[in-house]
Coordinates of C-alpha atoms and ligand atoms in Angstrom, one line a residue:
X1 CA -27.2 5.2 -5.4
X2 CA -25.8 5.9 -8.9
X3 CA -22.2 7.2 -9.1
X4 CA -21.0 7.7 -12.7
X5 CA -17.4 7.4 -13.5
X6 CA -18.5 8.0 -17.1
X7 CA -21.8 7.7 -18.9
X8 CA -22.1 4.0 -18.7
X9 CA -19.4 3.1 -16.1
X10 CA -20.5 3.1 -12.4
X11 CA -18.6 3.0 -9.2
X12 CA -20.0 0.5 -6.7
X13 CA -18.1 0.8 -3.5
X14 CA -18.6 0.2 0.2
X15 CA -17.0 1.7 3.3
X16 CA -15.8 -0.5 6.1
X17 CA -15.6 1.5 9.4
X18 CA -15.9 -1.6 11.6
X19 CA -12.8 -3.6 10.8
X20 CA -10.0 -2.7 13.2
X21 CA -7.1 -4.4 11.3
X22 CA -6.7 -4.8 7.6
X23 CA -5.5 -8.3 6.8
X24 CA -5.9 -8.7 10.6
X25 CA -2.6 -6.9 10.9
X26 CA -2.6 -3.2 9.9
X27 CA -4.6 -0.6 11.9
X28 CA -7.5 1.1 10.2
X29 CA -8.2 4.2 12.3
X30 CA -10.1 5.8 9.4
X31 CA -11.5 2.6 7.9
X32 CA -11.1 1.5 4.4
X33 CA -13.2 1.4 1.2
X34 CA -13.6 -1.5 -1.2
X35 CA -14.4 -0.3 -4.8
X36 CA -15.9 -2.2 -7.7
X37 CA -17.2 -1.0 -11.0
X38 CA -20.0 -1.8 -13.5
X39 CA -19.9 -1.2 -17.2
X40 CA -23.3 -1.4 -19.0
X41 CA -22.7 -1.8 -22.7
X42 CA -24.0 -4.2 -25.3
X43 CA -22.4 -6.7 -22.9
X44 CA -22.4 -5.9 -19.2
X45 CA -19.3 -6.4 -17.0
X46 CA -18.6 -6.1 -13.3
X47 CA -15.0 -5.4 -12.4
X48 CA -14.1 -7.0 -9.1
X49 CA -16.5 -7.2 -6.1
X50 CA -16.2 -6.2 -2.5
X51 CA -15.5 -7.9 0.8
X52 CA -18.1 -10.4 2.0
X53 CA -20.5 -8.7 4.5
X54 CA -19.2 -5.2 3.8
X55 CA -21.7 -4.6 1.1
X56 CA -25.2 -5.1 2.4
X57 CA -27.4 -4.9 -0.7
X58 CA -24.5 -5.1 -3.1
X59 CA -26.2 -7.6 -5.5
X60 CA -29.4 -5.6 -5.4
X61 CA -27.4 -2.4 -6.2
X62 CA -26.1 -4.1 -9.4
X63 CA -29.6 -5.3 -10.3
X64 CA -31.0 -1.7 -10.0
X65 CA -28.3 -0.2 -12.2
X66 CA -28.8 -2.9 -14.8
X67 CA -32.6 -2.3 -14.6
X68 CA -32.2 1.4 -15.2
X69 CA -30.8 0.4 -18.6
X70 CA -33.6 -2.2 -19.2
X71 CA -31.1 -5.0 -18.6
X72 CA -31.1 -8.0 -16.3
X73 CA -28.1 -10.1 -17.3
X74 CA -24.5 -9.7 -16.1
X75 CA -22.3 -11.1 -18.9
X76 CA -18.8 -10.8 -17.4
X77 CA -17.1 -10.6 -14.0
X78 CA -13.5 -9.4 -14.4
X79 CA -11.3 -10.4 -11.5
X80 CA -8.3 -8.1 -11.4
X81 CA -7.4 -9.3 -7.9
X82 CA -8.4 -12.3 -5.9
X83 CA -7.6 -11.2 -2.3
X84 CA -10.9 -11.6 -0.5
X85 CA -11.4 -7.9 0.2
X86 CA -12.3 -7.8 -3.5
X87 CA -13.4 -11.3 -4.4
X88 CA -15.6 -11.8 -1.3
X89 CA -18.9 -11.4 -3.3
X90 CA -18.0 -13.7 -6.2
X91 CA -20.1 -16.5 -4.8
X92 CA -23.2 -14.2 -4.5
X93 CA -22.6 -12.9 -8.0
X94 CA -22.4 -16.4 -9.5
X95 CA -25.4 -17.6 -7.6
X96 CA -27.4 -14.6 -8.8
X97 CA -26.1 -14.7 -12.4
X98 CA -25.2 -18.4 -13.0
X99 CA -24.3 -17.7 -16.6
X100 CA -21.8 -15.0 -15.8
X101 CA -18.3 -15.6 -17.4
X102 CA -15.5 -14.9 -15.0
X103 CA -12.5 -13.2 -16.7
X104 CA -9.1 -13.8 -15.2
X105 CA -5.6 -15.0 -16.1
X106 CA -3.9 -18.4 -15.8
X107 CA -3.2 -17.8 -12.0
X108 CA -6.6 -16.4 -11.2
X109 CA -8.7 -19.5 -11.6
X110 CA -6.6 -21.7 -9.4
X111 CA -7.1 -19.2 -6.5
X112 CA -10.8 -18.9 -7.2
X113 CA -11.1 -22.6 -7.0
X114 CA -9.1 -22.7 -3.8
X115 CA -11.2 -20.0 -2.1
X116 CA -14.6 -20.5 -3.5
X117 CA -14.7 -24.0 -5.1
X118 CA -15.6 -22.6 -8.5
X119 CA -14.0 -24.4 -11.4
X120 CA -16.2 -23.3 -14.2
X121 CA -17.3 -19.9 -15.7
X122 CA -13.8 -19.0 -16.8
X123 CA -12.5 -16.9 -19.7
X124 CA -8.7 -17.0 -19.5
X125 CA -6.9 -13.9 -20.8
X126 CA -3.3 -13.0 -21.2
X127 CA -1.3 -9.8 -21.5
X128 CA -2.7 -7.5 -24.1
X129 CA -5.8 -9.5 -24.8
X130 CA -9.0 -7.6 -25.6
X131 CA -12.6 -8.1 -24.5
X132 CA -15.2 -6.4 -26.7
X133 CA -18.2 -5.2 -24.8
X134 CA -19.6 -3.2 -27.7
X135 CA -18.6 0.5 -27.3
X136 CA -16.0 -0.3 -24.7
X137 CA -13.1 -2.5 -25.6
X138 CA -11.2 -3.8 -22.5
X139 CA -7.5 -4.6 -22.6
X140 CA -5.9 -6.7 -19.9
X141 CA -2.5 -5.8 -18.6
X142 CA -0.7 -8.4 -16.5
X143 CA 0.8 -6.8 -13.4
X144 CA 1.9 -9.8 -11.2
X145 CA 2.7 -9.2 -7.6
X146 CA 1.0 -5.9 -7.3
X147 CA 0.0 -7.3 -4.9
X148 CA -0.6 -11.1 -5.4
X149 CA 0.7 -13.3 -8.2
X150 CA -2.5 -13.2 -10.2
X151 CA -3.0 -9.4 -10.1
X152 CA -3.8 -7.7 -13.4
X153 CA -5.2 -4.4 -14.5
X154 CA -8.0 -3.7 -17.0
X155 CA -7.7 -0.8 -19.4
X156 CA -10.7 0.6 -21.1
X157 CA -9.2 1.6 -24.5
X158 CA -12.4 3.5 -25.4
X159 CA -12.4 6.0 -22.6
X160 CA -8.9 5.6 -21.4
X161 CA -9.9 4.4 -17.9
X162 CA -7.6 2.2 -15.9
X163 CA -9.0 -0.3 -13.4
X164 CA -5.8 -0.7 -11.4
X165 CA -6.5 -3.2 -8.7
X166 CA -4.8 -2.5 -5.4
X167 CA -2.3 -0.1 -7.1
X168 CA -3.0 3.6 -6.4
X169 CA -5.3 2.7 -3.5
X170 CA -5.3 4.0 0.0
X171 CA -6.6 3.3 3.5
X172 CA -9.4 5.5 4.6
X173 CA -13.1 5.5 3.8
X174 CA -14.7 7.5 1.1
X175 CA -16.7 10.0 3.1
X176 CA -19.1 11.1 0.4
X177 CA -16.4 12.2 -2.0
X178 CA -15.6 9.4 -4.4
X179 CA -13.5 11.4 -6.9
X180 CA -10.2 13.1 -6.1
X181 CA -11.5 16.5 -7.2
X182 CA -14.3 16.3 -4.6
X183 CA -11.8 16.3 -1.8
X184 CA -10.7 19.7 -0.5
X185 CA -7.3 18.7 0.8
X186 CA -6.2 15.2 -0.4
X187 CA -2.9 15.4 1.3
X188 CA -4.4 16.2 4.7
X189 CA -7.0 13.5 4.5
X190 CA -5.3 10.7 2.5
X191 CA -1.6 11.1 1.6
X192 CA -0.2 9.6 4.9
X193 CA -2.7 6.8 4.7
X194 CA -1.9 6.1 1.1
X195 CA 1.8 5.9 1.8
X196 CA 1.1 3.6 4.8
X197 CA -1.1 1.4 2.6
X198 CA 1.7 1.3 0.0
X199 CA 4.5 0.6 2.4
X200 CA 2.6 -2.0 4.5
X201 CA 0.8 -3.8 1.7
X202 CA 2.5 -3.4 -1.7
X203 CA 6.0 -2.1 -0.7
X204 CA 7.6 -5.5 -0.5
X205 CA 6.9 -5.8 -4.3
X206 CA 8.3 -2.4 -5.3
X207 CA 10.4 -3.9 -8.1
X208 CA 7.1 -5.4 -9.6
X209 CA 5.4 -2.0 -9.2
X210 CA 8.3 -0.5 -11.2
X211 CA 7.7 -3.2 -13.9
X212 CA 3.9 -2.4 -13.9
X213 CA 4.6 1.4 -14.2
X214 CA 7.0 0.6 -17.2
X215 CA 4.3 -1.4 -18.8
X216 CA 1.9 1.6 -18.5
X217 CA 4.3 4.3 -19.4
X218 CA 3.0 4.9 -22.9
X219 CA -0.7 4.2 -22.1
X220 CA -2.8 7.3 -22.1
X221 CA -4.8 7.3 -18.8
X222 CA -7.6 9.8 -18.2
X223 CA -9.0 8.2 -15.1
X224 CA -7.7 5.7 -12.6
X225 CA -10.2 3.5 -10.8
X226 CA -8.4 1.7 -7.9
X227 CA -9.9 -0.9 -5.6
X228 CA -9.5 1.2 -2.5
X229 CA -9.9 5.0 -2.0
X230 CA -10.7 7.8 -4.4
X231 CA -11.1 7.5 -8.1
X232 CA -8.4 9.7 -9.8
X233 CA -10.1 11.7 -12.6
X234 CA -8.4 15.1 -12.2
X235 CA -4.8 14.2 -11.3
X236 CA -4.1 10.6 -12.4
X237 CA -0.5 11.6 -13.2
X238 CA 0.0 12.6 -9.6
X239 CA -0.8 9.3 -8.1
X240 CA 1.3 7.5 -10.7
X241 CA 4.2 9.8 -9.7
X242 CA 3.7 8.9 -6.0
X243 CA 3.8 5.2 -6.8
X244 CA 6.9 5.7 -8.9
X245 CA 8.6 7.6 -6.1
X246 CA 7.7 5.1 -3.4
X247 CA 8.6 2.1 -5.4
X248 CA 12.0 3.6 -6.2
X249 CA 12.5 4.1 -2.4
X250 CA 12.8 7.9 -3.0
X251 CA 12.3 9.5 0.4
X252 CA 12.3 12.9 2.2
X253 CA 15.5 14.3 3.6
X254 CA 14.1 13.6 7.1
X255 CA 15.1 11.3 9.9
X256 CA 13.1 8.7 11.8
X257 CA 14.6 7.8 15.2
X258 CA 13.0 4.6 16.4
X259 CA 14.1 3.0 19.7
X260 CA 13.3 0.3 22.3
X261 CA 14.1 1.2 25.9
X262 CA 13.3 -0.4 29.2
X263 CA 14.6 2.0 31.8
X264 CA 15.0 5.2 29.9
X265 CA 18.7 5.3 29.0
X266 CA 18.2 4.4 25.4
X267 CA 15.3 6.8 25.2
X268 CA 17.5 9.6 26.6
X269 CA 19.9 9.0 23.8
X270 CA 17.1 9.2 21.3
X271 CA 16.1 12.6 22.5
X272 CA 19.7 13.8 22.5
X273 CA 20.3 12.6 19.0
X274 CA 17.0 14.2 17.9
X275 CA 18.0 17.6 19.4
X276 CA 21.4 17.5 17.8
X277 CA 19.8 16.6 14.4
X278 CA 17.7 19.7 14.7
X279 CA 20.8 21.8 15.6
X280 CA 22.6 20.3 12.6
X281 CA 19.8 21.6 10.3
X282 CA 17.5 18.6 9.8
X283 CA 14.0 19.9 9.7
X284 CA 12.0 16.7 9.5
X285 CA 12.6 14.6 12.6
X286 CA 10.3 11.9 14.1
X287 CA 11.1 10.0 17.3
X288 CA 9.2 6.8 18.0
X289 CA 9.1 4.4 21.0
X290 CA 8.8 1.1 19.2
X291 CA 6.9 -0.4 22.1
X292 CA 4.1 2.2 21.8
X293 CA 3.9 2.6 18.0
X294 CA 2.4 -0.1 15.8
X295 CA 4.7 -1.6 13.4
X296 CA 2.5 -0.3 10.6
X297 CA 3.5 3.3 11.4
X298 CA 7.1 2.5 11.9
X299 CA 7.3 0.9 8.4
X300 CA 5.6 4.1 7.1
X301 CA 8.2 6.2 8.9
X302 CA 11.0 4.2 7.2
X303 CA 9.4 4.7 3.8
X304 CA 9.0 8.4 4.3
X305 CA 12.5 9.2 5.7
X306 CA 15.8 8.6 4.1
X307 CA 17.6 8.8 7.4
X308 CA 16.9 6.0 9.9
X309 CA 18.3 5.9 13.4
X310 CA 17.6 2.7 15.3
X311 CA 18.2 2.3 19.1
X312 CA 17.9 -0.8 21.2
X313 CA 18.7 -1.8 24.7
X314 CA 20.0 -5.3 25.2
X315 CA 17.2 -7.8 26.0
X316 CA 18.2 -11.3 27.0
X317 CA 21.5 -10.8 25.1
X318 CA 19.6 -9.8 21.9
X319 CA 17.6 -6.9 20.5
X320 CA 14.7 -5.4 22.3
X321 CA 11.7 -7.4 20.9
X322 CA 9.8 -4.4 19.4
X323 CA 12.9 -3.3 17.6
X324 CA 13.7 -6.9 16.5
X325 CA 10.2 -7.2 15.0
X326 CA 10.8 -4.0 12.9
X327 CA 14.3 -5.1 11.7
X328 CA 12.9 -8.5 10.7
X329 CA 10.1 -6.9 8.7
X330 CA 12.5 -4.4 7.0
X331 CA 14.7 -7.3 6.0
X332 CA 11.7 -9.3 4.8
X333 CA 10.6 -6.3 2.7
X334 CA 14.1 -5.6 1.3
X335 CA 13.9 -1.9 1.9
X336 CA 16.6 0.1 0.1
X337 CA 18.2 3.5 -0.2
X338 CA 18.5 4.4 3.4
X339 CA 21.3 5.8 5.6
X340 CA 21.5 4.4 9.1
X341 CA 22.6 5.4 12.6
X342 CA 22.7 3.0 15.5
X343 CA 22.7 3.4 19.3
X344 CA 21.7 1.5 22.4
X345 CA 22.6 0.4 25.9
X346 CA 23.1 -2.6 28.1
X347 CA 23.1 -3.4 31.8
X348 CA 25.1 -6.6 32.2
X349 CA 26.1 -7.7 28.8
X350 CA 25.5 -6.5 25.2
X351 CA 23.2 -7.6 22.5
X352 CA 21.3 -4.6 21.3
X353 CA 23.9 -2.7 19.3
X354 CA 25.7 -5.9 18.4
X355 CA 22.6 -7.2 16.7
X356 CA 21.8 -3.8 15.1
X357 CA 25.2 -4.0 13.5
X358 CA 24.2 -7.4 12.1
X359 CA 21.0 -5.9 10.7
X360 CA 23.0 -3.1 9.1
X361 CA 25.2 -5.6 7.3
X362 CA 22.3 -7.8 6.2
X363 CA 20.2 -4.9 4.8
X364 CA 23.1 -3.1 3.3
X365 CA 22.3 0.5 4.5
X366 CA 25.5 2.5 5.1
X367 CA 26.3 3.8 8.6
X368 CA 26.6 7.5 9.0
X369 CA 28.8 7.3 12.1
X370 CA 30.2 4.7 14.6
X371 CA 27.3 3.2 16.6
X372 CA 27.0 4.5 20.2
X373 CA 26.5 2.1 23.0
X374 CA 26.1 2.9 26.7
X375 CA 26.7 0.8 29.8
X376 CA 24.0 2.0 32.2
X377 CA 23.3 5.7 32.2
X378 CA 24.5 8.2 29.6
X379 CA 28.0 9.6 30.2
X380 CA 29.4 12.9 28.8
X381 CA 31.6 11.0 26.5
X382 CA 28.8 8.9 25.1
X383 CA 26.6 11.9 24.7
X384 CA 29.3 13.5 22.6
X385 CA 29.3 10.4 20.5
X386 CA 25.5 11.0 20.0
X387 CA 26.4 14.4 18.6
X388 CA 28.7 12.8 16.1
X389 CA 25.9 10.4 15.0
X390 CA 23.6 13.4 14.5
X391 CA 26.2 15.3 12.5
X392 CA 26.9 12.3 10.4
X393 CA 23.2 11.9 9.6
X394 CA 22.9 15.6 8.7
X395 CA 25.8 15.3 6.3
X396 CA 24.4 12.2 4.7
X397 CA 21.0 13.8 4.2
X398 CA 22.5 17.0 2.9
X399 CA 24.5 14.9 0.4
X400 CA 21.4 13.0 -0.6
X401 CA 19.4 16.2 -1.1
X402 CA 22.0 17.5 -3.5
X403 CA 21.5 14.4 -5.7
X404 CA 17.7 14.8 -6.0
Ligands
FEO1 FE1 -7.0 -4.8 -1.5 FE2 -4.5 -7.1 -2.1 O1 -6.2 -6.5 -1.7

């Protein structure tokens, strides 16, 4: 198969529909793609590889593309990112082309040695360095922590093509369509998966994403070639805008109500708050039972919505475990720019709302109303307090909308 990004630049990607969990953590209901790219010029260069085992016939594919140009040798392997979903075939490449020069930065080679025992073949590059392939001149842009410390991007100054690593990628396989303009409805097929990929995988490093975007601000980019998902050749500015928005924690004026409930009382409060939010004018409301929704989707809800309402019953004098896992992850990721409502219940002593208050202080999100806590079943007085929480959220979101 020959998929041209441009006349002498080829996409070499594979789809993984078998893996259930990305990084053995994050669900892949629609699979994932691993992309790599080949430039055939006076010198030949492969940019990243694919996950081991995902690319049956990967080396032979490269051989065929080279042969079509009467070539056999692979001169360079550029390693933009060392996570094994992209570096998995390095060993096979080096065995097939033992003279290949691996191009990476000062952090890349240490990780290559750790993972693959390779300590030779290296051409170390720094920020702004150039690699001349003939017609194509590649420039390297250091973008550490998008998503690992060694991550960098490669910019083809000749054709203005950016090989962006994990940045601008998405979950979801490429079902025939490799380029964004070949997909009838990108938003329906990929937007949610792209935001979940961002929030789950890269979101913790949002400040570094902002630094990378600053670095690229004056660079003309015609096409973006990420390591996952479609190649952006018709709307590269759109995906840059999405990453800018997500890495600034800019969110929709919606509310995600996420709760943990054992006997239904905290769940009843969640439904009450949701109904009152609708009556108060909020038009984007999501209610999730934390026990039945994978953490991956809860994190995505938090990224998408500015308003977050967390509910927890007490469990052994602490938070309900599924809610505790979410709050720990949000603290670990350092998520910002949210407004928060809290509620919960207890049967014989507290622990749910008390620990949600601790979370609120630690993460620094302002409360939209006094937290509501039930003993046992909902009472008319506590249900009225739920109304206040919903109204406080509606006011906070209306205020936020005015600022956007
Ligand atoms: Fe797609 Fe950070 O690897």
